[in-house]
CSV table of C-alpha atoms and ligand atoms in Angstrom, one decimal:
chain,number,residue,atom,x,y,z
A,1,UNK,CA,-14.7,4.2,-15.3
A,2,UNK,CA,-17.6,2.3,-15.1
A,3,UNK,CA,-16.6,-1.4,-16.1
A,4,UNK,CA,-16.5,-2.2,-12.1
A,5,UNK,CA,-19.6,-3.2,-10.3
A,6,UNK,CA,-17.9,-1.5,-7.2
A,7,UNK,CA,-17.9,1.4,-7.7
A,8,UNK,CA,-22.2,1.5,-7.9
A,9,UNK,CA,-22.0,-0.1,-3.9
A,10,UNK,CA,-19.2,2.4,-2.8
A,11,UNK,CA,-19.4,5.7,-1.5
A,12,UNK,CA,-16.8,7.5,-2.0
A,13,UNK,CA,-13.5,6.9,-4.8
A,14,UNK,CA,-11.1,6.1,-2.4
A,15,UNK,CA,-8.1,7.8,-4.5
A,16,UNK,CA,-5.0,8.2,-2.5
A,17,UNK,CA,-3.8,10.3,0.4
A,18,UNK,CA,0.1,11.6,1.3
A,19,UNK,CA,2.6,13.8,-0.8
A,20,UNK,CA,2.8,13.2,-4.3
A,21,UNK,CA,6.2,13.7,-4.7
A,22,UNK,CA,7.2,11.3,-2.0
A,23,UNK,CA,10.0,8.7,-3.3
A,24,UNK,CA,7.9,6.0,-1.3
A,25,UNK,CA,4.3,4.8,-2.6
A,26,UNK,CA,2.3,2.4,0.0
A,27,UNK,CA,-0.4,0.3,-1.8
A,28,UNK,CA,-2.5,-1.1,0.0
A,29,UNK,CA,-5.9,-3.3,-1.0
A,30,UNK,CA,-9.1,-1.6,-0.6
A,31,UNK,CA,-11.0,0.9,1.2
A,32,UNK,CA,-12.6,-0.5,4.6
A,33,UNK,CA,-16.0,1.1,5.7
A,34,UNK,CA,-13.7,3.9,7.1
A,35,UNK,CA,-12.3,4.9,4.5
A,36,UNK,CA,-15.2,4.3,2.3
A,37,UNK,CA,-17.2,7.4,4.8
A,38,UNK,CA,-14.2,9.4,4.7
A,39,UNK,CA,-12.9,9.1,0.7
A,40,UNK,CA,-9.1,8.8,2.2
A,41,UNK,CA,-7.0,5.3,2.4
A,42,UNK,CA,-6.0,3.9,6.3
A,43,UNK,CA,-8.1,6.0,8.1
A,44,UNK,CA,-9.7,3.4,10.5
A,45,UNK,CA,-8.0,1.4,12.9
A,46,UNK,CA,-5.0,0.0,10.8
A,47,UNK,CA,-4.5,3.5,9.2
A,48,UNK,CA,-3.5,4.8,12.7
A,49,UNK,CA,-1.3,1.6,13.2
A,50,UNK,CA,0.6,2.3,9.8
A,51,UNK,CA,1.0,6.1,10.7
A,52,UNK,CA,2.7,4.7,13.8
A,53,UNK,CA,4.8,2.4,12.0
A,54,UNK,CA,6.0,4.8,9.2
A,55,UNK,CA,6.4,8.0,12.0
A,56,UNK,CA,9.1,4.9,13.6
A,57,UNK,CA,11.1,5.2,10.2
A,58,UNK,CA,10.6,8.9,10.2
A,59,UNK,CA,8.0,9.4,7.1
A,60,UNK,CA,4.6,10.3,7.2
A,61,UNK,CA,1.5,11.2,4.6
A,62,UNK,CA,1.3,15.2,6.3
A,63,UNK,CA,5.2,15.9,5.7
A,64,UNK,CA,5.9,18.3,2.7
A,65,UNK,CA,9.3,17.5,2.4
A,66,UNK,CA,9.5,14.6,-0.4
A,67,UNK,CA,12.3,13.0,1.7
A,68,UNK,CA,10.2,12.2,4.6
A,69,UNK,CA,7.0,12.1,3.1
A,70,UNK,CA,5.2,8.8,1.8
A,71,UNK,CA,2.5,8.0,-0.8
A,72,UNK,CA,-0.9,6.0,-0.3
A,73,UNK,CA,-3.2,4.2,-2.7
A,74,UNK,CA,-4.7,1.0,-2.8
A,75,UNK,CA,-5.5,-1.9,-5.7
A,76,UNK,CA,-8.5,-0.8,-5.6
A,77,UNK,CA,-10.3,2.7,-5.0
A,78,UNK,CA,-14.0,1.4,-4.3
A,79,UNK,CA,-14.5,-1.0,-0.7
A,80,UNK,CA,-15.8,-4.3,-1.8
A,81,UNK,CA,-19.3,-4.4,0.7
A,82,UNK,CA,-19.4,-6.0,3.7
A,83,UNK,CA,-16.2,-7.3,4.6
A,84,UNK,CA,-15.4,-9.5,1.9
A,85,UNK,CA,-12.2,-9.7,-0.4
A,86,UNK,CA,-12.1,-8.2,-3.3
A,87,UNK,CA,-12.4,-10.9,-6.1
A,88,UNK,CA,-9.7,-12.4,-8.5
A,89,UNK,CA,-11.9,-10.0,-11.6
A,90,UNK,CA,-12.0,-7.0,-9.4
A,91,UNK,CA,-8.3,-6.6,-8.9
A,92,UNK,CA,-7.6,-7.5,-12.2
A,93,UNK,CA,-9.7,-4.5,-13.3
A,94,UNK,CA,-8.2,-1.9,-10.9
A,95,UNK,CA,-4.6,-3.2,-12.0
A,96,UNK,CA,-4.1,-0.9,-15.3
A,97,UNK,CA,-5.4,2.3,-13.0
A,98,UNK,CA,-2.9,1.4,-10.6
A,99,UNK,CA,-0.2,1.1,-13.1
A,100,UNK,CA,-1.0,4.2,-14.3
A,101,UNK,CA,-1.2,6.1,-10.7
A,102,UNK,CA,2.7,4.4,-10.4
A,103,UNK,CA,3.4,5.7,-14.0
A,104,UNK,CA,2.4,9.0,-13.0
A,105,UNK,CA,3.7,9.2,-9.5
A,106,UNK,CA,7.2,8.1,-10.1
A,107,UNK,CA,8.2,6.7,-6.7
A,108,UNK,CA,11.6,5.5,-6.4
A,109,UNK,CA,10.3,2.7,-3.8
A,110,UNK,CA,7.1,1.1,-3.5
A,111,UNK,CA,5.7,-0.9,-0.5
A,112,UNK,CA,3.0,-3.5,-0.7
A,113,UNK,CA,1.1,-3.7,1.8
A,114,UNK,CA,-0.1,-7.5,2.6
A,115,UNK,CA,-0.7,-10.5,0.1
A,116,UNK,CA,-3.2,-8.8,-2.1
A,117,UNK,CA,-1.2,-5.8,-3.2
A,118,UNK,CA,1.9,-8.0,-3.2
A,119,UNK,CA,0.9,-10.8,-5.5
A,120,UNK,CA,-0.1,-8.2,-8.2
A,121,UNK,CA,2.8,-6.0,-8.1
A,122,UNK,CA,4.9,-8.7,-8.3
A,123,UNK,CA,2.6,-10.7,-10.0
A,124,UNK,CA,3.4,-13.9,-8.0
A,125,UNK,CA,0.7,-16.9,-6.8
A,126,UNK,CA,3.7,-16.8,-3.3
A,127,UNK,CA,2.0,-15.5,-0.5
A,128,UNK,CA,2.9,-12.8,1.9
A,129,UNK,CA,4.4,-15.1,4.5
A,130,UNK,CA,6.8,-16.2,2.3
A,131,UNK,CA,7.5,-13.0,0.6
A,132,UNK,CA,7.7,-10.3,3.6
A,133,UNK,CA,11.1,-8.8,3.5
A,134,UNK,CA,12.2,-9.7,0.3
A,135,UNK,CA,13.3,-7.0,-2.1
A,136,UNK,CA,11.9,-7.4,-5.6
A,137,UNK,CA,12.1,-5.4,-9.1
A,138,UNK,CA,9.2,-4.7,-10.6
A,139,UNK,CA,10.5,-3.2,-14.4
A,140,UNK,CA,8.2,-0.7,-15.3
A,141,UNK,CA,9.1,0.9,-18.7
A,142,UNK,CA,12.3,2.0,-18.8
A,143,UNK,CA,12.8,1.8,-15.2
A,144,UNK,CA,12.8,-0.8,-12.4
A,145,UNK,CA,11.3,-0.1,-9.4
A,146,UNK,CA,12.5,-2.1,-6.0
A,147,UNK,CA,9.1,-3.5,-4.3
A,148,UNK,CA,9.2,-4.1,-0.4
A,149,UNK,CA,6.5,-7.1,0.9
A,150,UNK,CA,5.5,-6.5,4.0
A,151,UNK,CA,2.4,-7.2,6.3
A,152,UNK,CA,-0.6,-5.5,6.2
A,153,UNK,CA,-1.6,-3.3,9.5
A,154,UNK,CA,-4.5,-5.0,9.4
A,155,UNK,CA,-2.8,-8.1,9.8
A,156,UNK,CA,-0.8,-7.1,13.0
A,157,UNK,CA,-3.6,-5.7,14.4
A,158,UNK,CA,-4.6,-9.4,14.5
A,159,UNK,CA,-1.4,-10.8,15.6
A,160,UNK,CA,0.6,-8.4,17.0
A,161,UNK,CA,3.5,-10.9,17.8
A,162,UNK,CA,4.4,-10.6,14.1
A,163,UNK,CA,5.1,-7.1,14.7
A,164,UNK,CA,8.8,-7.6,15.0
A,165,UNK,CA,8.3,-8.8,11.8
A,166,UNK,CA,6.9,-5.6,10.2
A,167,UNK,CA,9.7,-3.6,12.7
A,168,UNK,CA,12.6,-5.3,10.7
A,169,UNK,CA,11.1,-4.5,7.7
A,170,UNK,CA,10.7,-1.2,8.3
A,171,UNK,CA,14.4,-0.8,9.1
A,172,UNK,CA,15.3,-2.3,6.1
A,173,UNK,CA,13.2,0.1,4.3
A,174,UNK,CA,14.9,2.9,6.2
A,175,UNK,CA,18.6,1.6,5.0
A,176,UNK,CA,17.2,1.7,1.6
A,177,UNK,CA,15.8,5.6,1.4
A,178,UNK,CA,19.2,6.4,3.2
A,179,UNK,CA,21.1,4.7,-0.2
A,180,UNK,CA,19.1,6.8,-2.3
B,23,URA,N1,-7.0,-1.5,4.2
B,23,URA,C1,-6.4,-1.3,3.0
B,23,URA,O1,-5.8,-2.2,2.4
B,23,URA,N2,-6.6,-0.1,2.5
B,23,URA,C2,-7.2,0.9,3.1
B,23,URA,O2,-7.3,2.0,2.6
B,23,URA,C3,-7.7,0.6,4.4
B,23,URA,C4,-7.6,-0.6,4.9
């Protein structure tokens, strides 16, 4: 694809990372310079803080067994250069990829990971504060797929007092795999 001016800046395609048949996909937003040299998702600093947080709730992106395994991608597989945000077109462009990647990965539970990734999957203008924790159905051809908000590692890195945040999330998350 080359209808994204992106992709001529980036290095690498930043696909995705994890087990593909894990019943939980992460998405994330875009590749950071990290990620970008390395061609993985959440390698850099907030990487290592969501390994931490999903090895709390017993999952990780090395496990084989689809039970405790999970499922990265981002919005977008190219890092926007610099540090800036991806823009409003950019997103909009990587949004039919990403609906495919979900079409073809088939997880039972999807997290979004910060405002970004939340506002398209649930293609809402609310912002993350107000939507952390909040269970949501995305329908998604014949099925309907329960989206968990929650704040982006990056985020907490930042303010680590909204940690406790993220924690309760995370068991919440945890009582839902356990219902599945
Ligand atoms: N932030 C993201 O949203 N995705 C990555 O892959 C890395 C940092």
């Amino acid at each position: 694809f080359e209808g994204c001016g992106l992709k001529a800046t980036a290095h690498s395609t930043v696909f995705c990372d994890g087990n593909p048949k894990a019943r939980v996909m992460l998405v994330g937003e875009a590749p950071g310079r990290d990620e970008d040299r390395q061609g993985r998702p959440f390698v850099g600093r907030s990487g290592q803080l969501l390994d931490r947080m999903f090895a709390a709730i017993g999952l990780s992106r090395s496990e084989d067994d689809a039970e405790k395994a999970i499922y990265i991608c981002n919005i977008l597989p190219w890092r926007p250069p610099g540090k800036r945000n991806p823009s409003t077109e950019e997103i909009a462009l990587g949004l039919p990829f990403l609906l495919r990647h979900i079409e073809l990965q088939k997880p039972q539970i999807i997290v979004a990971l910060g405002g970004v990734s939340s506002k398209q999957l649930l293609d809402t203008s609310t912002g993350i504060m107000r939507t952390r924790g909040r269970w949501a159905d995305i329908a998604f051809g014949e099925r309907t797929i329960p989206v968990l908000p929650m704040f982006h590692p990056a985020y907490l890195l930042r303010q680590p007092a909204q940690k406790r945040y993220a924690w309760a999330d995370l068991q919440s998350l945890r009582t839902r795999i356990e219902a599945l």
